Short mmCIF file of C-alpha atoms in Angstrom, two decimals:
data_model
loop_
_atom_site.label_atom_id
_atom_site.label_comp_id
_atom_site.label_asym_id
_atom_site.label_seq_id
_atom_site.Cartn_x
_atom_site.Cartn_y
_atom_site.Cartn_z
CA UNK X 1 0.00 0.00 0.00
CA UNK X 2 2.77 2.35 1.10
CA UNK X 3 4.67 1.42 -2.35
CA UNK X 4 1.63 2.11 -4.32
CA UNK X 5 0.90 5.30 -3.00
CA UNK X 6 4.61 6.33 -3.57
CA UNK X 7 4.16 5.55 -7.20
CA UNK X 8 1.06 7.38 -7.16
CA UNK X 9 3.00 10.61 -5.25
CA UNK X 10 5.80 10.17 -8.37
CA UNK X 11 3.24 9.87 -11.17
CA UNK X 12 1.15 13.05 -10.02
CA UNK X 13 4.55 14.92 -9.66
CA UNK X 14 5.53 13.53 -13.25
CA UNK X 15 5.14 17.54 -14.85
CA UNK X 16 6.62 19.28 -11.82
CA UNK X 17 9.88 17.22 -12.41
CA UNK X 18 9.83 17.76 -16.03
CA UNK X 19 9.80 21.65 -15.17
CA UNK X 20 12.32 21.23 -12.57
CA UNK X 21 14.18 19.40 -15.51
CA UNK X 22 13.48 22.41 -17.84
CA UNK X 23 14.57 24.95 -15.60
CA UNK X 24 17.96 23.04 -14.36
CA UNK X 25 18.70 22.91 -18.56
CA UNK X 26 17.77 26.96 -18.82
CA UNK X 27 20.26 27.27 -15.60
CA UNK X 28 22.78 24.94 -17.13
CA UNK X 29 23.08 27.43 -20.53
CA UNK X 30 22.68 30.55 -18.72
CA UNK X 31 25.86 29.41 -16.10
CA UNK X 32 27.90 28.80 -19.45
CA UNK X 33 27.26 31.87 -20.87
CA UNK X 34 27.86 33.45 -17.54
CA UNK X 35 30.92 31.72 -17.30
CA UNK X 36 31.92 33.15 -20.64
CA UNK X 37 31.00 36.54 -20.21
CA UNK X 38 33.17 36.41 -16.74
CA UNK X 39 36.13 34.71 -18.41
CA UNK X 40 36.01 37.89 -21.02
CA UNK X 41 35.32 40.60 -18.39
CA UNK X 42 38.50 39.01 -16.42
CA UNK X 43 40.73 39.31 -20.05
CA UNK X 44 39.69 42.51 -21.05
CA UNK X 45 40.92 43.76 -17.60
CA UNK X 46 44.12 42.08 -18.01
CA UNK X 47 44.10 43.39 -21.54
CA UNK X 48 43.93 46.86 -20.12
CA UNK X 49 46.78 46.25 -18.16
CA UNK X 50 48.61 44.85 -20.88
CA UNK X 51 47.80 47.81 -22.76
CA UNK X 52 49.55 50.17 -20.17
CA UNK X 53 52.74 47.75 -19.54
CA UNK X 54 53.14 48.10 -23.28
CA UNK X 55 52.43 51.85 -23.36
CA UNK X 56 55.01 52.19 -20.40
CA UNK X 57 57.59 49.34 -21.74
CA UNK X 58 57.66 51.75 -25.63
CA UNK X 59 58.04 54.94 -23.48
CA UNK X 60 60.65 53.46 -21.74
CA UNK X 61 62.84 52.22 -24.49
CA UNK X 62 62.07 55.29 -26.74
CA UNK X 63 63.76 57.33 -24.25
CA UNK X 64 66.79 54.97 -23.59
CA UNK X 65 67.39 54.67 -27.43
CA UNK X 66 67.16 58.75 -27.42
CA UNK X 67 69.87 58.94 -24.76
CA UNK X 68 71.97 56.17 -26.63
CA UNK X 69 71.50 58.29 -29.95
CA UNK X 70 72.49 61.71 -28.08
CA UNK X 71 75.50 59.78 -26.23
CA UNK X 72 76.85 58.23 -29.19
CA UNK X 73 76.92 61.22 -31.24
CA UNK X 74 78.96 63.40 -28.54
CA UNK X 75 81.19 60.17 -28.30
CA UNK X 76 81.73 60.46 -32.25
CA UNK X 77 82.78 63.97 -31.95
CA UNK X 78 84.95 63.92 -29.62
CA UNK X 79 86.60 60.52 -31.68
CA UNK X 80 86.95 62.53 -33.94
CA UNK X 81 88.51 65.72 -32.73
CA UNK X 82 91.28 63.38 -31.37
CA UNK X 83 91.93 61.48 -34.25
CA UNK X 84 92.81 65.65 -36.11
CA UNK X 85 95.49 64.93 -33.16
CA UNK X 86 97.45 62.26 -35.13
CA UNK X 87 100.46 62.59 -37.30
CA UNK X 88 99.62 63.54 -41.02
CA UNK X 89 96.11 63.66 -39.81
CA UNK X 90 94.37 66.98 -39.22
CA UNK X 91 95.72 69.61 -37.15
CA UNK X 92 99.41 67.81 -37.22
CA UNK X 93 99.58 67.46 -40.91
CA UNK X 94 98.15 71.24 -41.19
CA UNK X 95 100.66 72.58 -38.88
CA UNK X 96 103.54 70.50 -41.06
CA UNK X 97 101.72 72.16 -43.98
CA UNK X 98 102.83 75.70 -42.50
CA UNK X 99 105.97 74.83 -42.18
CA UNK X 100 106.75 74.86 -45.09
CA UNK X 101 105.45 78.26 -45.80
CA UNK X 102 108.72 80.93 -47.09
CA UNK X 103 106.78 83.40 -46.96
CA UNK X 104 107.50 85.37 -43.17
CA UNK X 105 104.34 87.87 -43.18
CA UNK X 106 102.13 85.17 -44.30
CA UNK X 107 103.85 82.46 -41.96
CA UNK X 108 103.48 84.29 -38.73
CA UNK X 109 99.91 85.30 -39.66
CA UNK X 110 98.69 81.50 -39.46
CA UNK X 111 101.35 80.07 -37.20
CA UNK X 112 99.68 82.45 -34.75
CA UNK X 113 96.15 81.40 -35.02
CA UNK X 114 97.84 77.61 -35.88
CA UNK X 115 99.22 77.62 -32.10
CA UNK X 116 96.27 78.96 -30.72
CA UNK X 117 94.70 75.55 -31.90
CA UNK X 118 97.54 73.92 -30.75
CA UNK X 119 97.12 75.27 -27.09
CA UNK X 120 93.47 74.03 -26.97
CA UNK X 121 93.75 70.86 -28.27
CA UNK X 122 97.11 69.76 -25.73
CA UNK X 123 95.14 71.55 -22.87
CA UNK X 124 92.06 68.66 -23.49
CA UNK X 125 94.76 66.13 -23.33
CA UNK X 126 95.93 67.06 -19.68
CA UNK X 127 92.21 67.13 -18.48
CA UNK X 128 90.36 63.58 -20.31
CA UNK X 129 86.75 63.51 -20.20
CA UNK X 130 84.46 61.56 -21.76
CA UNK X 131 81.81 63.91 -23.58
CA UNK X 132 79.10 61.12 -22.08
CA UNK X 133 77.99 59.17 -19.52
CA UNK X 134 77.94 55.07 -20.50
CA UNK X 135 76.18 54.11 -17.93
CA UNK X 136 72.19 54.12 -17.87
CA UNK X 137 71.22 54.07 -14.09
CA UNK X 138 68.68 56.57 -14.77
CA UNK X 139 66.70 54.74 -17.00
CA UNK X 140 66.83 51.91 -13.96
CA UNK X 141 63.19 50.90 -14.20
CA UNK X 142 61.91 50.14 -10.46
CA UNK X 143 58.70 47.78 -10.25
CA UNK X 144 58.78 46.76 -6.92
CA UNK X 145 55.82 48.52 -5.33
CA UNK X 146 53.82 47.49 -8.73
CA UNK X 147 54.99 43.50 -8.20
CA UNK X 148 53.33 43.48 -4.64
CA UNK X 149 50.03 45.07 -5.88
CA UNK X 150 49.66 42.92 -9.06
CA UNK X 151 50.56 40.32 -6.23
CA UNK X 152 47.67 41.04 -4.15
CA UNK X 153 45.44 41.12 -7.22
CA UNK X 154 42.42 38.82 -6.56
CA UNK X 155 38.95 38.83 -7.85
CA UNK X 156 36.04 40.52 -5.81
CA UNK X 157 33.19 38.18 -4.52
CA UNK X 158 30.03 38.99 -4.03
CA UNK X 159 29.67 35.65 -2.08
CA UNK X 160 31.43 36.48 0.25
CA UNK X 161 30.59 38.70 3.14
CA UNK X 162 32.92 41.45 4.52
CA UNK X 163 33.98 41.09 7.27
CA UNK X 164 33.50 43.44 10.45
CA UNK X 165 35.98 44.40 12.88
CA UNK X 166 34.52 44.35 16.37
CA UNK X 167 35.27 47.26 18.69
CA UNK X 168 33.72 46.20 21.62
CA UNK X 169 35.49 42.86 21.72
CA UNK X 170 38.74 44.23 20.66
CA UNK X 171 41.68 45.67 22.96
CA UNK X 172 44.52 47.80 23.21
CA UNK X 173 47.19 47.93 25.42
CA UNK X 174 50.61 46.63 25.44
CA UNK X 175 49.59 43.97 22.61
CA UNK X 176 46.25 44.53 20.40
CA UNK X 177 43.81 42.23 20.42
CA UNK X 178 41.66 42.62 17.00
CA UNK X 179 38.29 40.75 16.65
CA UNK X 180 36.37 40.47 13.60
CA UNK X 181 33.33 39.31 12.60
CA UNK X 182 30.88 38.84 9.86
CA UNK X 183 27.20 39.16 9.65
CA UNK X 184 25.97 35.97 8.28
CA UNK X 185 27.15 32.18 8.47
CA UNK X 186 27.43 31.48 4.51
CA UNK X 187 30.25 31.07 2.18
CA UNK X 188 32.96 32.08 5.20
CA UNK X 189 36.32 32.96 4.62
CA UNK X 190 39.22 29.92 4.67
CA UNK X 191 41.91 32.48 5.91
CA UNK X 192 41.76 36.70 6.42
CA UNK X 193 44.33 39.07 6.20
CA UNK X 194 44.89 41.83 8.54
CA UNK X 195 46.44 45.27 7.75
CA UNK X 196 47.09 48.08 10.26
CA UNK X 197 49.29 50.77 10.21
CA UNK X 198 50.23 54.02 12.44
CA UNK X 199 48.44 57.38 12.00
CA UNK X 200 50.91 60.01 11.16
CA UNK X 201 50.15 63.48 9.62
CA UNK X 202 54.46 63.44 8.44
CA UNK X 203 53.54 60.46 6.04
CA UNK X 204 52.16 61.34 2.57
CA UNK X 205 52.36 57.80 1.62
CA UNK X 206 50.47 55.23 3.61
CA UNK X 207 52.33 51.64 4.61
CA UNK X 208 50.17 49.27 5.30
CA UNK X 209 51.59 45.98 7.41
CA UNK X 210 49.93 42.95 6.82
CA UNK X 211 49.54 39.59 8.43
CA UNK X 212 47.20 36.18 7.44
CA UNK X 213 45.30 34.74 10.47
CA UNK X 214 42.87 31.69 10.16
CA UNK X 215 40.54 32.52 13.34
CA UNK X 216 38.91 35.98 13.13
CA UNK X 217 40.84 37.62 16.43
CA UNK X 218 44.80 37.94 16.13
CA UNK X 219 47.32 39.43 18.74
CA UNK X 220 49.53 42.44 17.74
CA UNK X 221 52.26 43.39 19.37
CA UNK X 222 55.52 46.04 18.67
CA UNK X 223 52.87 48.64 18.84
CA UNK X 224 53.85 52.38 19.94
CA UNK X 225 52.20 53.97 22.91
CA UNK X 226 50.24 56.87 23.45
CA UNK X 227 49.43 56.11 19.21
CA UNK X 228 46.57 55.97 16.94
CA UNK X 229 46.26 52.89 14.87
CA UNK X 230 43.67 52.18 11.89
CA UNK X 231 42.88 48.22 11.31
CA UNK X 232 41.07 46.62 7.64
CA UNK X 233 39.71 43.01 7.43
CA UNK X 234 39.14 41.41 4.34
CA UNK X 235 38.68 37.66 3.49
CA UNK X 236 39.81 34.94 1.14
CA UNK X 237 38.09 31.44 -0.19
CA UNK X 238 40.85 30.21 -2.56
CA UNK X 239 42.52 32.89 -5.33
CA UNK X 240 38.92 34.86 -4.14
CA UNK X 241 38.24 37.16 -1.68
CA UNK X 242 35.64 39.99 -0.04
CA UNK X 243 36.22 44.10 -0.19
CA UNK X 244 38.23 45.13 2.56
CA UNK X 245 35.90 45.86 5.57
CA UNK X 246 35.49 49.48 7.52
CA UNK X 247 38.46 50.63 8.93
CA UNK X 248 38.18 51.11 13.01
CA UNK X 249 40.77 53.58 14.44
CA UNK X 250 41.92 52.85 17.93
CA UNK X 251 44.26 54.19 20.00
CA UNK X 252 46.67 53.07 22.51
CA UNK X 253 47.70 53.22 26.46
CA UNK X 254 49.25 56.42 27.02
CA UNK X 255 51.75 54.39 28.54
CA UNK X 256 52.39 50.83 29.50
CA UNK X 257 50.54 48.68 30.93
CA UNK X 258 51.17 48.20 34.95
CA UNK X 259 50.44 44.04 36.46
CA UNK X 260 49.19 43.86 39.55
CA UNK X 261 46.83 41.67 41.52
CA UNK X 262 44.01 42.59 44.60
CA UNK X 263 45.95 42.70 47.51
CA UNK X 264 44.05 39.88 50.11
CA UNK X 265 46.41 40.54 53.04
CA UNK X 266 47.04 44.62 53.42
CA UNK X 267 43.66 45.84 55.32
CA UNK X 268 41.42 43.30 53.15
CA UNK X 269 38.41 43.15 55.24
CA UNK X 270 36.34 39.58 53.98
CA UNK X 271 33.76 40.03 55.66
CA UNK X 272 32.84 43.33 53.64
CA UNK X 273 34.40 42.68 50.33
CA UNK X 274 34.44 39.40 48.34
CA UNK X 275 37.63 38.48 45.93
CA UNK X 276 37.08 35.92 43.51
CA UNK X 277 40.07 33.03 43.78
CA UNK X 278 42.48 35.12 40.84
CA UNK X 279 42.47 38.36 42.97
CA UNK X 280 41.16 39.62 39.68
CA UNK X 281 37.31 40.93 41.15
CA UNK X 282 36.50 42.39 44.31
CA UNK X 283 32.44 42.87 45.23
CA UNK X 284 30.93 44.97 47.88
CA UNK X 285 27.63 43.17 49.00
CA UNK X 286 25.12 45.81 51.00
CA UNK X 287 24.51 44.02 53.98
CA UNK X 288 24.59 43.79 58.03
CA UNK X 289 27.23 45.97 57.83
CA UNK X 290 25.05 48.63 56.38
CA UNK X 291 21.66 48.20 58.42
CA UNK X 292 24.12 47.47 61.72
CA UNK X 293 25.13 51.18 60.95
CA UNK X 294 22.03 52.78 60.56
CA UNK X 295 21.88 54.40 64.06
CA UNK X 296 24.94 56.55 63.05
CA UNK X 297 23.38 56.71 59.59
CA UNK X 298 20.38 58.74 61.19
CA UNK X 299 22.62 61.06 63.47
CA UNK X 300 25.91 61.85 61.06
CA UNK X 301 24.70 60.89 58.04
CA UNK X 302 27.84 58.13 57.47
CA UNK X 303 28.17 55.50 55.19
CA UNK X 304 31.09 53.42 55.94
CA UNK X 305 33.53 53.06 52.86
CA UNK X 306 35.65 49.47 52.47
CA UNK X 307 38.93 49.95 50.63
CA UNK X 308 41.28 47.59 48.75
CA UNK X 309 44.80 48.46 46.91
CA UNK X 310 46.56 46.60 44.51
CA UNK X 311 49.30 43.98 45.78
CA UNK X 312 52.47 45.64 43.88
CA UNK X 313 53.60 49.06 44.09
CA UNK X 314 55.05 52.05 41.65
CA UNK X 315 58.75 53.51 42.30
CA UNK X 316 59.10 55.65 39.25
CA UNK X 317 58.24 56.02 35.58
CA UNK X 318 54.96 56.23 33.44
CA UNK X 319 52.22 53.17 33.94
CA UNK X 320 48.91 52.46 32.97
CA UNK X 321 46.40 49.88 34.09
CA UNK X 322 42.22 50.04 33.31
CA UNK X 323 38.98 47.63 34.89
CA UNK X 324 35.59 47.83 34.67
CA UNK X 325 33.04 48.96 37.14
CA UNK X 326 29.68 47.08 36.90
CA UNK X 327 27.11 48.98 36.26
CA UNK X 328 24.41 48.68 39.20
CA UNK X 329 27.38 49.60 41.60
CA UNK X 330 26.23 52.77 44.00
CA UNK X 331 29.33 53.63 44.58
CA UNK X 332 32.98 53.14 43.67
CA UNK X 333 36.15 55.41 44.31
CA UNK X 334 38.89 54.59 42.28
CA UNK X 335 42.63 56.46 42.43
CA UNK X 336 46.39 55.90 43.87
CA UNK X 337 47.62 55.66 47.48
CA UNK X 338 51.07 56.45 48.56
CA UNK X 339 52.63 53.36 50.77
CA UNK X 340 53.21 55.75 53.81
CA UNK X 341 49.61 56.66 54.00
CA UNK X 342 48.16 53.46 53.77
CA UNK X 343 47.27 52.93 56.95
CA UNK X 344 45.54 55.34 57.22
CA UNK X 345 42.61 53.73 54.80
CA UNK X 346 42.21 50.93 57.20
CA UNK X 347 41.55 53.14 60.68
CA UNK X 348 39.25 51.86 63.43
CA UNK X 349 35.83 51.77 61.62
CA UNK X 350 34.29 52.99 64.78
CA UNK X 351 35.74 55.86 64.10
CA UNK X 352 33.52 58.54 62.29
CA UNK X 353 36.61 60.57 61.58
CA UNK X 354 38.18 57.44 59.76
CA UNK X 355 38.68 58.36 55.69
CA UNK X 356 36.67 54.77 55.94
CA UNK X 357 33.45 56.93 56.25
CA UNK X 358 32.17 58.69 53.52
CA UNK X 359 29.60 62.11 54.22
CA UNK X 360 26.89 60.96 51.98
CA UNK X 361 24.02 63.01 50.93
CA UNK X 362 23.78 63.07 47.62
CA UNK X 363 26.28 62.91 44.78
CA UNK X 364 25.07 66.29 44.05
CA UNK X 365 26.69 67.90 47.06
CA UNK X 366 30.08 69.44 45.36
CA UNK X 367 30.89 71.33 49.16
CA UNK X 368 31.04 67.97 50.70
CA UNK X 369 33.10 66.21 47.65
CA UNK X 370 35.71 69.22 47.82
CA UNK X 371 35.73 68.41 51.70
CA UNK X 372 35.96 64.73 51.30
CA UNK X 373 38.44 64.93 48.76
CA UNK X 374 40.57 67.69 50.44
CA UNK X 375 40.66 65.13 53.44
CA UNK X 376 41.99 61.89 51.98
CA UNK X 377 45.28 60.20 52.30
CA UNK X 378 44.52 59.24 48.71
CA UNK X 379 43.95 60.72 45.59
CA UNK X 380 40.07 59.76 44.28
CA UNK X 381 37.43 59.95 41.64
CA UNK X 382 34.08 58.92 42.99
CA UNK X 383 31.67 56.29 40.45
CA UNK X 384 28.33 55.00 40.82
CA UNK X 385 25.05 55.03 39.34
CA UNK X 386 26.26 54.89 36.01
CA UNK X 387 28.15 58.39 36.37
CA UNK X 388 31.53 59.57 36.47
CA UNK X 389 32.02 62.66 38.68
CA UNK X 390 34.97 64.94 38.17
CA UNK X 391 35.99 66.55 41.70
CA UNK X 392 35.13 69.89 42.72
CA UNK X 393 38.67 71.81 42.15
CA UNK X 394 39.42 75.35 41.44
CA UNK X 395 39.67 74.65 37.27
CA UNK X 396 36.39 72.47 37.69
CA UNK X 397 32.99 73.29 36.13
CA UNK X 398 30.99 75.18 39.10
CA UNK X 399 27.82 73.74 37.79
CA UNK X 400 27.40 70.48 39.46
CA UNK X 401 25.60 68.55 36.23
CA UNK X 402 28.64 69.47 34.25
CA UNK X 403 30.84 67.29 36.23
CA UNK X 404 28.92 64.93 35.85
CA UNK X 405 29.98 62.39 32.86
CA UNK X 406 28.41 58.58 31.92
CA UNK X 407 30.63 56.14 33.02
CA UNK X 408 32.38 54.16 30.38
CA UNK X 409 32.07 51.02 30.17
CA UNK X 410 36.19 50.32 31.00
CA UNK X 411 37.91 52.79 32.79
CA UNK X 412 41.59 53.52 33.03
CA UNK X 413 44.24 55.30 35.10
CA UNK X 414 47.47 56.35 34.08
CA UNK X 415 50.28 57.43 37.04
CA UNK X 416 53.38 59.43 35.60
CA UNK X 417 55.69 59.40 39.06
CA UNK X 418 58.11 61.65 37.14
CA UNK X 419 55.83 64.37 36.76
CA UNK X 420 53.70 63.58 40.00
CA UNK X 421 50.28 63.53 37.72
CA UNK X 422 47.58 61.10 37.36
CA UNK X 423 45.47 60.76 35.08
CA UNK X 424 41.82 59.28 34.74
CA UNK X 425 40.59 57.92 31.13
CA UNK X 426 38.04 56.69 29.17
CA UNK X 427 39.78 53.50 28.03
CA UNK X 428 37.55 52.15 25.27
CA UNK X 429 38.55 55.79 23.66
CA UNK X 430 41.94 56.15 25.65
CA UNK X 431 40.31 59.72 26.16
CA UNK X 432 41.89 61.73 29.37
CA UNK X 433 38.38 62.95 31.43
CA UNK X 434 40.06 64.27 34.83
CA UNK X 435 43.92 64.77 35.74
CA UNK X 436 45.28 66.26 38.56
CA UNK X 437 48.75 66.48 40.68
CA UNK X 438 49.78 63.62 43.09
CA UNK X 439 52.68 63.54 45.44
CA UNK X 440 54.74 60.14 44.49
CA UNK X 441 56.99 60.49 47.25
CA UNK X 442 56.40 56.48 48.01
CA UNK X 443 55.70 53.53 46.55
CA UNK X 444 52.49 54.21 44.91
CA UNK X 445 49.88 51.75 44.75
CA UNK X 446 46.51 51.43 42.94
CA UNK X 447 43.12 52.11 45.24
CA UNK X 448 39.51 50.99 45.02
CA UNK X 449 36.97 51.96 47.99
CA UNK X 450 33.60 50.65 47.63
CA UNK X 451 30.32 51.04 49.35
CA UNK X 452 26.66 49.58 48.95
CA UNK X 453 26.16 47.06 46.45
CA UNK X 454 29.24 47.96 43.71
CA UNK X 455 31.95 45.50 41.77
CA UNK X 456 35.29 45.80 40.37
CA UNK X 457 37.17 43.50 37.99
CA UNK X 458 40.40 44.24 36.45
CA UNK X 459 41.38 43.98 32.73
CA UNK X 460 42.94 40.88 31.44
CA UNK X 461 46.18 42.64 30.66
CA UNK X 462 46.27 44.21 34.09
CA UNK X 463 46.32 40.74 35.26
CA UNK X 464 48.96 39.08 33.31
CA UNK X 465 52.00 39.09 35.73
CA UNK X 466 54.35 38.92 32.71
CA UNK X 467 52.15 41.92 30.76
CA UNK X 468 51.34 39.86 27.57
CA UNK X 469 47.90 38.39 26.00
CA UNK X 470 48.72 34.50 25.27
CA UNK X 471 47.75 33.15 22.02
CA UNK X 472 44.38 31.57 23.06
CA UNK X 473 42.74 34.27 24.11
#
């Protein structure tokens, strides 16, 4: 029964095969004739080229066959004027010729002029020169820069998609990491190729530098701080391969990257804060703590602040290092430390006077941040709610909203010791958005305070004791 009904199925389908059939023939002629018409688009550009290597190859030899003509000719001359220099040849035989003249008046009339000659011709003799060059180093024809593009020459596909380069996933800091992408899933790329090269306003000509990766993310490295780099994607499927994709500008560290850990031991209290196993996270959890303080809460107006610094310090020179804040925290304070006032982070927390406490009535309140901040041991930028606030200094804003920026989504600090500055960025943009002075008498060390419900987790990079991205990230 099942059999008969398939034959049935088959039979009742017999004219929608035969059109399938039809239209597979039409698509069979039509792909040969699209074939063809490819084939003679492909030699007519080729042709064209042809056409100008031949228009440039004539020009080329005209000109050295010009030169030749020119050279050759001087060459001749001068041949020849030394040849009038032999014995019963030219100028000798003429002067022999005189000689023999017996009459006086007439003989010191041309003898004169004769010697004259003489003169000119024994003074070329002393100084030999070749009327031409026989060299042709000028007519040198140099093709190099023409061999790598007509070695890069590949047909475009439609097929395939372009690739695009991923800013969000991507990094910069002592190495780049690039990430690419493309839209859809068909007809991917077997292999890409990567160019990048420095922004610089002294180049007229632009070097691109080039490098084949099979994944779509590759690791740069040999890359110059504090230095704007521009990045292009394209992709290849055999001798074929996609338009190059947008190119993304990024910048690097304004200097390099500094390693360091969250310090578990120096004033880490656990029952306030919460490290992950790597040291790489720290979380403030709003909890007893918070509601066992809310006697003091009503009276002062304190909120108790829980600090943690980084477990290596800074002597000297320039260093960078950048982490992200997550975004429901209420409130994070983020800055450097000097190692003889480090103590005093970690006072008696008992103690309303302790810089543990924090005068909280609003982040609006720019008195009490210039009285906070004019009170630390430490130098601070205060974060929460999604907002970066710039502190209330003499060359700040006086309008309150104006110091009051969105918090990007990774933020960075850069300490120059040598200059006593430091500096607070926007590291997806590597934008400065507050600097100020520090003393770096000390060791300096990298600070986080935070209070409420708030998180802090550091950038791989940052983490990487031996400052280097390994190969499978």
């Amino acid at each position: 029964e099942k059999l008969s009904k398939d034959i049935e199925y088959l039979i009742s389908k017999e004219s929608q095969v035969k059109a399938h059939i039809t239209q597979l023939d039409l698509l069979l002629k039509e792909t040969e004739c699209n074939s063809e018409r490819a084939k003679q688009e492909a030699s007519q550009s080729f042709e064209k080229l042809y056409h100008v290597l031949e228009e440039k190859k004539s020009a080329a030899l005209r000109a050295i066959e010009t030169s030749k003509n020119i050279r050759l000719e001087k060459l001749q001359t001068q041949v020849e004027e030394y040849q009038g220099l032999l014995e019963n040849n030219g100028l000798v035989g003429y002067a022999q010729e005189v000689l023999k003249e017996t009459d006086p008046s007439c003989f010191v009339q041309t003898a004169k002029q004769l010697h004259v000659r003489i003169q000119k011709a024994t003074e070329s003799l002393r100084s030999f020169r070749p009327a031409a060059e026989t060299t042709f180093e000028d007519f040198v024809v140099d093709t190099a820069k023409q061999e790598d593009i007509l070695s890069d020459l590949s047909f475009h596909s439609n097929g395939l998609e372009i690739p695009e380069i991923n800013e969000e996933q991507s990094r910069m800091y002592n190495k780049a990491l690039i990430s690419w992408e493309c839209p859809g899933k068909t007809d991917s790329a077997d292999v890409y190729v990567l160019e990048y090269h420095k922004l610089n306003k002294e180049e007229e000509s632009v070097t691109w530098q080039k490098t084949e990766v099979c994944g779509k993310s590759k690791v740069l490295s040999d890359l110059d701080d504090d230095s704007s780099y521009a990045f292009r994607v394209r992709g290849y499927k055999g001798s074929i391969c996609s338009p190059w994709s947008r190119e993304v500008i990024m910048r690097t560290p304004p200097a390099p990257v500094f390693s360091f850990l969250f310090d578990d031991k120096c004033g880490y209290n656990n029952e306030h804060l919460q490290l992950n196993p790597g040291r790489t996270s720290v979380e403030s959890r709003a909890g007893f703590p918070l509601l066992l303080g809310s006697e003091r809460l009503q009276v002062g107006c304190y909120t108790t602040l829980d600090y943690i610094i980084g477990d290596t310090g800074i002597a000297k020179g320039k260093h960078f290092w950048a982490f992200n804040v997550e975004a429901y925290s209420y409130l994070v304070k983020v800055g450097v430390v000097p190692s003889n006032k480090i103590q005093k982070l970690f006072h008696n927390t008992h103690d309303v006077t302790s810089p543990r406490y924090e005068q909280d009535s609003g982040h609006d309140s720019g008195s009490e941040d210039a009285f906070f901040d004019s009170s630390q041991p430490c130098t601070l930028v205060t974060l929460g709610m999604k907002k970066f606030f710039i502190p209330a200094t003499s060359a700040a804003p006086k309008d309150p909203a104006s110091r009051i920026l969105p918090l990007p989504s990774c933020l960075g600090i850069c300490l120059d010791c040598d200059r006593g500055r430091v500096g607070f960025y926007d590291a997806g943009r590597m934008k400065c958005l507050y600097e100020c002075e520090v003393d770096c008498s000390g060791l300096m060390y990298p600070a986080f305070a935070l209070m409420g419900g708030a998180a802090v987790h550091l950038e791989e990079p940052v983490t990487a004791k031996y400052r280097e991205y390994h190969d499978d990230i």
